[in-house]
Short mmCIF file of C-alpha atoms in Angstrom, two decimals:
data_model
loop_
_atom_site.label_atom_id
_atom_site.label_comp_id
_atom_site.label_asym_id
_atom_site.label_seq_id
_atom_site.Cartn_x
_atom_site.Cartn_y
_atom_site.Cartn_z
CA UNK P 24 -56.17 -1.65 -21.66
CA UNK P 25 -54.73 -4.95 -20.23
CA UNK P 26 -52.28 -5.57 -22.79
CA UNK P 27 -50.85 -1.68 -22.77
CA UNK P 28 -50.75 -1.72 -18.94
CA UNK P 29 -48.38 -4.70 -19.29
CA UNK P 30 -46.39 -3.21 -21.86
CA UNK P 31 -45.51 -0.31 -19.78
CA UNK P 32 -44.99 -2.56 -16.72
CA UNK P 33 -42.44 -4.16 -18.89
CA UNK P 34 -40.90 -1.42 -20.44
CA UNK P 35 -40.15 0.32 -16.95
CA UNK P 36 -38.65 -2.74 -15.73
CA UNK P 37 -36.49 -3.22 -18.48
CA UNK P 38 -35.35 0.62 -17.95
CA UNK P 39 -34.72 -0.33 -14.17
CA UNK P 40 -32.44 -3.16 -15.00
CA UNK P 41 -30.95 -0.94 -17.82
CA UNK P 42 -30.29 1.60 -15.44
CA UNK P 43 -28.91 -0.79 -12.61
CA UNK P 44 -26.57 -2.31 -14.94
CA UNK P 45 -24.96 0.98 -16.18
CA UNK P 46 -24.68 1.85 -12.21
CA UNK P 47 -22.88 -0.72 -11.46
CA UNK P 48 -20.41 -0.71 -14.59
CA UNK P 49 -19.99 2.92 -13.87
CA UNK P 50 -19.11 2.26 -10.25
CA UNK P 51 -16.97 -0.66 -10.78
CA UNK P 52 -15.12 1.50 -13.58
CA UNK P 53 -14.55 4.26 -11.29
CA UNK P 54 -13.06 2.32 -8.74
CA UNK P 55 -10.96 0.94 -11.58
CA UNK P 56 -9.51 4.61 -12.78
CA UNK P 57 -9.34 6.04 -8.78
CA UNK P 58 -7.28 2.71 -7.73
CA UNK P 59 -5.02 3.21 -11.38
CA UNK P 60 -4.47 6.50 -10.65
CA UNK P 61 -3.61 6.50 -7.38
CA UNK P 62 -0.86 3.99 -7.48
CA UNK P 63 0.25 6.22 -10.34
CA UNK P 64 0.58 9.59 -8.25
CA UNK P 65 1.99 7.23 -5.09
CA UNK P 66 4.70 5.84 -6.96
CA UNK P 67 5.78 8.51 -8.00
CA UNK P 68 5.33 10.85 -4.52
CA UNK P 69 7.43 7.97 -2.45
CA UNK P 70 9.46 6.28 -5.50
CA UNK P 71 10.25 9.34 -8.08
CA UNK P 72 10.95 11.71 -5.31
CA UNK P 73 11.91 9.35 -2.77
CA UNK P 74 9.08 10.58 0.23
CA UNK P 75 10.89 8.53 3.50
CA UNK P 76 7.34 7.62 4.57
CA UNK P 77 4.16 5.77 3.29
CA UNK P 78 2.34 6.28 6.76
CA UNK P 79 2.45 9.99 6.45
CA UNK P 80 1.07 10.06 2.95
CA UNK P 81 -1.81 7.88 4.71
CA UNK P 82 -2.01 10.35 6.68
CA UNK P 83 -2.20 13.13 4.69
CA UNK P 84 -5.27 11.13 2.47
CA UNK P 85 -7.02 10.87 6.71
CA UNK P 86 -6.71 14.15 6.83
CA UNK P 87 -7.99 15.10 3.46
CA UNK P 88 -11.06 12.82 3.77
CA UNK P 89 -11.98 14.42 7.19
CA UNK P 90 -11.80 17.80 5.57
CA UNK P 91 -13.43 16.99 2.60
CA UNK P 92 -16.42 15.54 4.32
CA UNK P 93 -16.64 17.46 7.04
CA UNK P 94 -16.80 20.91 5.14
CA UNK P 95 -19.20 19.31 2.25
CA UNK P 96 -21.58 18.14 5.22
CA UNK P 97 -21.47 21.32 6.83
CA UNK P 98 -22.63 23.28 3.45
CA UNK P 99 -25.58 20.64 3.51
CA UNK P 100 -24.34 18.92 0.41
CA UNK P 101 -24.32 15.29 2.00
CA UNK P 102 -25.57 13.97 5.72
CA UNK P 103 -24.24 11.28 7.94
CA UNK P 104 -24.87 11.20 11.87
CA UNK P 105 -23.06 13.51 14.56
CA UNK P 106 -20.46 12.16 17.00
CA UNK P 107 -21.60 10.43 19.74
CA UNK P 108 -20.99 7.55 22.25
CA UNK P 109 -22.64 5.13 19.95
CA UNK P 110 -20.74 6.23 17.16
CA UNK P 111 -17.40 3.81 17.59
CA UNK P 112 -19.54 0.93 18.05
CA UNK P 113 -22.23 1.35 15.00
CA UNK P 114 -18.59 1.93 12.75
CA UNK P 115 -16.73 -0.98 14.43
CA UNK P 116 -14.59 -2.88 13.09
CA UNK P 117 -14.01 -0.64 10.18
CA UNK P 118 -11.46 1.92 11.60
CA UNK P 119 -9.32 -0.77 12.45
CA UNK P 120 -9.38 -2.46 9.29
CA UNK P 121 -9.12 0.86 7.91
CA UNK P 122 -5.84 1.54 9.78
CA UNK P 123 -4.43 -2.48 9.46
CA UNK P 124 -5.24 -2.53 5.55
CA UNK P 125 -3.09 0.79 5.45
CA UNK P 126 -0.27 -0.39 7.38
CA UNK P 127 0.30 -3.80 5.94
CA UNK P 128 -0.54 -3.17 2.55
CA UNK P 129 1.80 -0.42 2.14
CA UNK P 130 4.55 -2.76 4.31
CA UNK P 131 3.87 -5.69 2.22
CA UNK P 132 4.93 -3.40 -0.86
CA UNK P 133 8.19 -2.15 0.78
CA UNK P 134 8.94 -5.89 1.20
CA UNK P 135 8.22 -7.72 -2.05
CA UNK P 136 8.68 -7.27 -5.92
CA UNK P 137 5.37 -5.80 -7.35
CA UNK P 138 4.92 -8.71 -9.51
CA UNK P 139 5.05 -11.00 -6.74
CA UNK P 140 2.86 -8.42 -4.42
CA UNK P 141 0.37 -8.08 -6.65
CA UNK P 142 0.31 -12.16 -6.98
CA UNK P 143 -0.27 -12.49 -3.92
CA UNK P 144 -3.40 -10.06 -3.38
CA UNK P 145 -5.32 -12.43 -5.37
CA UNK P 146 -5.62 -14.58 -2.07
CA UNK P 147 -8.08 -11.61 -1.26
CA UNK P 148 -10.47 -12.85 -4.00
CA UNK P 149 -10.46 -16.28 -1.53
CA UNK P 150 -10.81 -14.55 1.21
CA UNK P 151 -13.32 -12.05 0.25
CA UNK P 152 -15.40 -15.16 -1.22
CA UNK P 153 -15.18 -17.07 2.14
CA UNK P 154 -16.19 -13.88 3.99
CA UNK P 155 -19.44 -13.76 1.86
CA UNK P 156 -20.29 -17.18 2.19
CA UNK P 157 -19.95 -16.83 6.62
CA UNK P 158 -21.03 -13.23 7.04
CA UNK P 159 -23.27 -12.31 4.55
CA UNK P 160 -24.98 -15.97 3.65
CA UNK P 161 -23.93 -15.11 0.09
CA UNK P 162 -22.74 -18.76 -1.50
CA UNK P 163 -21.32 -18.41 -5.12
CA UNK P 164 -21.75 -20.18 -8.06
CA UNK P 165 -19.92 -23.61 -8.64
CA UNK P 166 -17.90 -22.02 -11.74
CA UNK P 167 -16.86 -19.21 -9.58
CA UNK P 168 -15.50 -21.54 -7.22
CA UNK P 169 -13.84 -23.46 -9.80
CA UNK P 170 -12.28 -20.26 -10.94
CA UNK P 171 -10.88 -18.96 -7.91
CA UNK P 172 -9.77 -22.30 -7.17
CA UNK P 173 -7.57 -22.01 -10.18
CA UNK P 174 -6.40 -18.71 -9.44
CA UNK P 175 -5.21 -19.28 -6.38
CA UNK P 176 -3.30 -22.79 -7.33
CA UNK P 177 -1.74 -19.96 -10.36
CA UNK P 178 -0.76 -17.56 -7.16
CA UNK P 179 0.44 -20.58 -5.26
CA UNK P 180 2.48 -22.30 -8.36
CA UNK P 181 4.23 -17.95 -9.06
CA UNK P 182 5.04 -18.19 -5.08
CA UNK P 183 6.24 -21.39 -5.17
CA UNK P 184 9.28 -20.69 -7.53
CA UNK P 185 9.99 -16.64 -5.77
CA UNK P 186 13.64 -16.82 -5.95
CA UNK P 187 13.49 -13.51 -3.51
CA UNK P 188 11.38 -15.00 -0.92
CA UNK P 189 10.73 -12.68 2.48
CA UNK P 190 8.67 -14.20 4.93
CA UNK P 191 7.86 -10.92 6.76
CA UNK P 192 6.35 -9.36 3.38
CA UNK P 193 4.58 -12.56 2.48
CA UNK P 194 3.18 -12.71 6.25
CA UNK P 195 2.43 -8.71 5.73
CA UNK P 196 0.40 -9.47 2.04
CA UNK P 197 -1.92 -12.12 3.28
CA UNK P 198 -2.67 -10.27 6.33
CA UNK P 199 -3.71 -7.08 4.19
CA UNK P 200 -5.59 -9.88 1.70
CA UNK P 201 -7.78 -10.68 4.67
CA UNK P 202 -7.94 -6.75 6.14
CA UNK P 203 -9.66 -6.23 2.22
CA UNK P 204 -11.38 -9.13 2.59
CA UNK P 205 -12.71 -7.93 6.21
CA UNK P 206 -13.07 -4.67 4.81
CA UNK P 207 -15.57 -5.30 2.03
CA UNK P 208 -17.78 -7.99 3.78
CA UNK P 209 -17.96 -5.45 6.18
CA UNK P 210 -18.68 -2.42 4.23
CA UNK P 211 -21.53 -4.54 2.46
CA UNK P 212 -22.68 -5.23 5.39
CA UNK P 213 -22.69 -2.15 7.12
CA UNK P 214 -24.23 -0.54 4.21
CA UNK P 215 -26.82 -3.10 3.82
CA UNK P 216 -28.11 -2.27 7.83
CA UNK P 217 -31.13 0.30 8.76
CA UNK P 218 -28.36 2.26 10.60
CA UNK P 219 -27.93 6.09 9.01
CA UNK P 220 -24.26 5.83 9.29
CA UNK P 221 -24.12 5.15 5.56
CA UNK P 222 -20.74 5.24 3.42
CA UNK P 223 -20.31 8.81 3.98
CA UNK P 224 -20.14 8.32 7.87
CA UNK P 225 -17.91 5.07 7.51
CA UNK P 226 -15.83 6.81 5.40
CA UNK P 227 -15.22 10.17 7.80
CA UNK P 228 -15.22 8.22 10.99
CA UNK P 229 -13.33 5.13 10.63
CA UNK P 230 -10.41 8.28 8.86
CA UNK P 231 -11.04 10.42 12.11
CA UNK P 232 -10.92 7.28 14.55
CA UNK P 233 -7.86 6.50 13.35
CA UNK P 234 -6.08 9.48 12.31
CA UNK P 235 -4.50 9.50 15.91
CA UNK P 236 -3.46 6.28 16.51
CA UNK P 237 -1.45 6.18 12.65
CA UNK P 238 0.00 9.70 14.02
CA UNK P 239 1.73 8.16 17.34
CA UNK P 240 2.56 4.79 14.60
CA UNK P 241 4.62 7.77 12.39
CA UNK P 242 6.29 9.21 15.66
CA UNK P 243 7.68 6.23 17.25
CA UNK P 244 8.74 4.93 14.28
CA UNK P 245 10.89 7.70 13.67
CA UNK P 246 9.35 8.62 10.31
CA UNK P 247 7.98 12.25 11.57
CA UNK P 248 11.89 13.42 11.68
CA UNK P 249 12.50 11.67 8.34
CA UNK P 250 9.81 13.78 6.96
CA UNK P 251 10.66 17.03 8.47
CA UNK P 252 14.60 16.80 6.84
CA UNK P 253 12.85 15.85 3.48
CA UNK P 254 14.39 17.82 1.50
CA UNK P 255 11.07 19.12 -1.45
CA UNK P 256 9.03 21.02 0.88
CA UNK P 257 9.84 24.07 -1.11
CA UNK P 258 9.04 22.38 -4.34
CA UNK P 259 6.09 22.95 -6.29
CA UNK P 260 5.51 20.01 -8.50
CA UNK P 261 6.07 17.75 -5.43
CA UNK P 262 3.56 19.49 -3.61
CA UNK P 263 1.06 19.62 -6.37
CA UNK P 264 1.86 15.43 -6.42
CA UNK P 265 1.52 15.32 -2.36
CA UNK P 266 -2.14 17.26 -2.43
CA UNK P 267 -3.04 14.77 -5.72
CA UNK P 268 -1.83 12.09 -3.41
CA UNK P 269 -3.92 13.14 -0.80
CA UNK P 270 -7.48 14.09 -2.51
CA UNK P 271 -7.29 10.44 -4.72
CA UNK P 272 -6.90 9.08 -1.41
CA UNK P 273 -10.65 10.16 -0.41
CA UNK P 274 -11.50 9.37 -4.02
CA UNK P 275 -10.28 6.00 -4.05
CA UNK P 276 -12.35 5.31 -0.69
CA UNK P 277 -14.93 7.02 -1.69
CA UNK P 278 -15.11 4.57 -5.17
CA UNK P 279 -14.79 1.65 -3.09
CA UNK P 280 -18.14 2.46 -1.18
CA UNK P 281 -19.72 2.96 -4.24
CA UNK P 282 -18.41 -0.17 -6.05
CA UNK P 283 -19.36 -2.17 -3.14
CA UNK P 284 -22.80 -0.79 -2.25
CA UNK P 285 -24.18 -1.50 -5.72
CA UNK P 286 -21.90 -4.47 -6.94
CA UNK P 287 -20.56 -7.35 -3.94
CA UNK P 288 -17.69 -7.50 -2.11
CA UNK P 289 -16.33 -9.71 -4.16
CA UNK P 290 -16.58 -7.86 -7.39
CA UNK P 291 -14.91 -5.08 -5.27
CA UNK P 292 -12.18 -7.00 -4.97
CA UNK P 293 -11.67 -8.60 -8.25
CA UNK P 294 -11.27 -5.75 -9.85
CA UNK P 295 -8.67 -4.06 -6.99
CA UNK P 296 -7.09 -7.24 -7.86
CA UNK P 297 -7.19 -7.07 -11.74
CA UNK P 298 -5.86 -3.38 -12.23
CA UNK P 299 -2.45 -4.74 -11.24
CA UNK P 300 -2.59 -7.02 -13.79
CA UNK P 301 -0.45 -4.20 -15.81
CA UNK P 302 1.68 -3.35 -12.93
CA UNK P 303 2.67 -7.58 -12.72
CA UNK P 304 3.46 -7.80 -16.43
CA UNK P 305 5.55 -4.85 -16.61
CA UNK P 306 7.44 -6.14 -13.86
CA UNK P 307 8.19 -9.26 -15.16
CA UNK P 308 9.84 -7.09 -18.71
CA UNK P 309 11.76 -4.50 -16.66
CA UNK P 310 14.40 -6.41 -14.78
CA UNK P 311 12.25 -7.85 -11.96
CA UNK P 312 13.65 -11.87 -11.77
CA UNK P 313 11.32 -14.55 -12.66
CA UNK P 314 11.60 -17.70 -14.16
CA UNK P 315 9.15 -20.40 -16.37
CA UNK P 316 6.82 -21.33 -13.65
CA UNK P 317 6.40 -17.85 -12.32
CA UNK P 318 5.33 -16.41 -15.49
CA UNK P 319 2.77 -19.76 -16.00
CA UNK P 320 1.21 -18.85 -12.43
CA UNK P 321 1.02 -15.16 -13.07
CA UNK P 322 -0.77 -15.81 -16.41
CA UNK P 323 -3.20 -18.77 -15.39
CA UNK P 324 -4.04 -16.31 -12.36
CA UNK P 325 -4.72 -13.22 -14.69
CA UNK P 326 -6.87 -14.97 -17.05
CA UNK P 327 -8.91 -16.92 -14.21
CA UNK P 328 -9.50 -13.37 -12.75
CA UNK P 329 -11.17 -11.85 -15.98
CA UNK P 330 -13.22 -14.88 -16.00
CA UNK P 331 -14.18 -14.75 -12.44
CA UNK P 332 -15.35 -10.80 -12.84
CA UNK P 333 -17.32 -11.75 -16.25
CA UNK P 334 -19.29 -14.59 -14.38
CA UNK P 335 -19.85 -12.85 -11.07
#
């Protein structure tokens, strides 16, 4: 009786690892397609059809998220706490991380080349690490460190040689690397707490907290004029794109509580980081100007990043 109560000790926790290893693939991939697909269905919203503003298409994905969450919680599909005076404090800092991530990620875009922009978000793998290591008591393997180490020194020898530099669009990448880094330390540890806010609430108050503030940002800055002259209001298929746009936006948030909350931060991050491996090389074929040393940093960087996800 002994040995065939062990056996099915055994057996159910090898189906509980089973089963916590597909979860976290599964999560980790579906970040992976939300954040490919997005950039697909942005790029072409603000590129192909030339849309004069990024902050109201972050806007439009507040908006969405809000609705989306609001109406499923009110069916009783999903629960997260009603507003109330605690509520800004048990979500702090993520709103404004929320709203800083989305304004200098998006900036630091409009500045640099992709293949250099997408370089320089690796420093978000550092960042993320370090945030771990202070925050969340989390220290990482010596071979991770190694790796990142050599990622970074391949982001450091691309930037070196970036015959277009821009000093406002480097400043505006490495502040958005630390915003992600801030911004899944935080989430983790948010999530980890015996608070009931849980990723649903994050998610619809740190968009509903913030919704205003990114509204005055798009009137001052003259971008709410801009986007009533556009000129495809009237058109379907950029309308269908715009509403995409806007629902992947809650999807891709909604992926990166999921990845987070069952892999770490850092795994989060790596793979953000990773699915613009693509985006870099193609880049680097279609016109974009690089040189020797920029393609030997971008490709000791990519392969130190698919060795950094494998081990962690």
């Amino acid at each position: 009786m002994v040995g065939t109560s062990t056996k099915v000790d055994e057996s159910v926790v090898e189906d509980s690892s089973i089963t916590t290893s597909f979860t976290k693939i599964s999560t980790a991939l579906f970040y992976a397609g939300a954040s490919m697909l997005i950039t697909v269905v942005n790029k072409s919203v603000l590129t192909s059809y030339g849309f004069p503003s990024f902050q109201f298409l972050a806007i439009c994905q507040m908006f969405m998220t809000i609705f989306v969450l609001f109406f499923a919680k009110s069916l009783g599909k999903l629960k997260f706490p009603d507003l109330n005076r605690h509520t800004f404090k048990d979500t702090f800092p993520m709103p404004l991380i929320y709203l800083g991530n989305m304004e200098f990620g998006l900036g630091g875009t409009k500045e640099l080349s992709l293949p250099m922009f997408t370089m320089l978000r690796r420093f978000s793998i550092l960042f993320t690490m370090l945030g771990e290591y202070y925050l969340l008591n989390i220290r990482p393997k010596f071979s991770v460190e190694v790796s990142v180490g050599m990622m970074v020194s391949g982001a450091i020898i691309a930037a070196s040689n970036d015959l277009g530099f821009n000093f406002s669009g480097y400043l505006f990448v490495l502040i958005n690397d630390l915003l992600t880094a801030a911004n899944g330390v935080f989430t983790k540890k948010k999530l980890n707490s015996k608070k009931e806010m849980g990723k649903y609430g994050l998610m619809y108050y740190s968009s509903l907290f913030m919704v205003l503030p990114a509204l005055i940002l798009v009137y001052f800055s003259g971008d709410l004029d801009k986007v009533y002259r556009f000129g495809y209001w009237l058109h379907p298929p950029f309308l269908i794109q715009i509403f995409i746009s806007s629902i992947m936006g809650f999807i891709l948030n909604y992926s990166i509580m999921l990845c987070t909350q069952y892999n770490s931060a850092l795994t989060t991050t790596i793979i953000g980081c990773l699915k613009n491996i693509f985006v870099t090389y193609m880049g680097m074929f279609i016109g974009v100007c690089s040189i020797l040393m920029s393609h030997l940093g971008h490709h000791l960087n990519s392969s130190q990043q698919i060795l950094l996800l494998y081990k962690t």
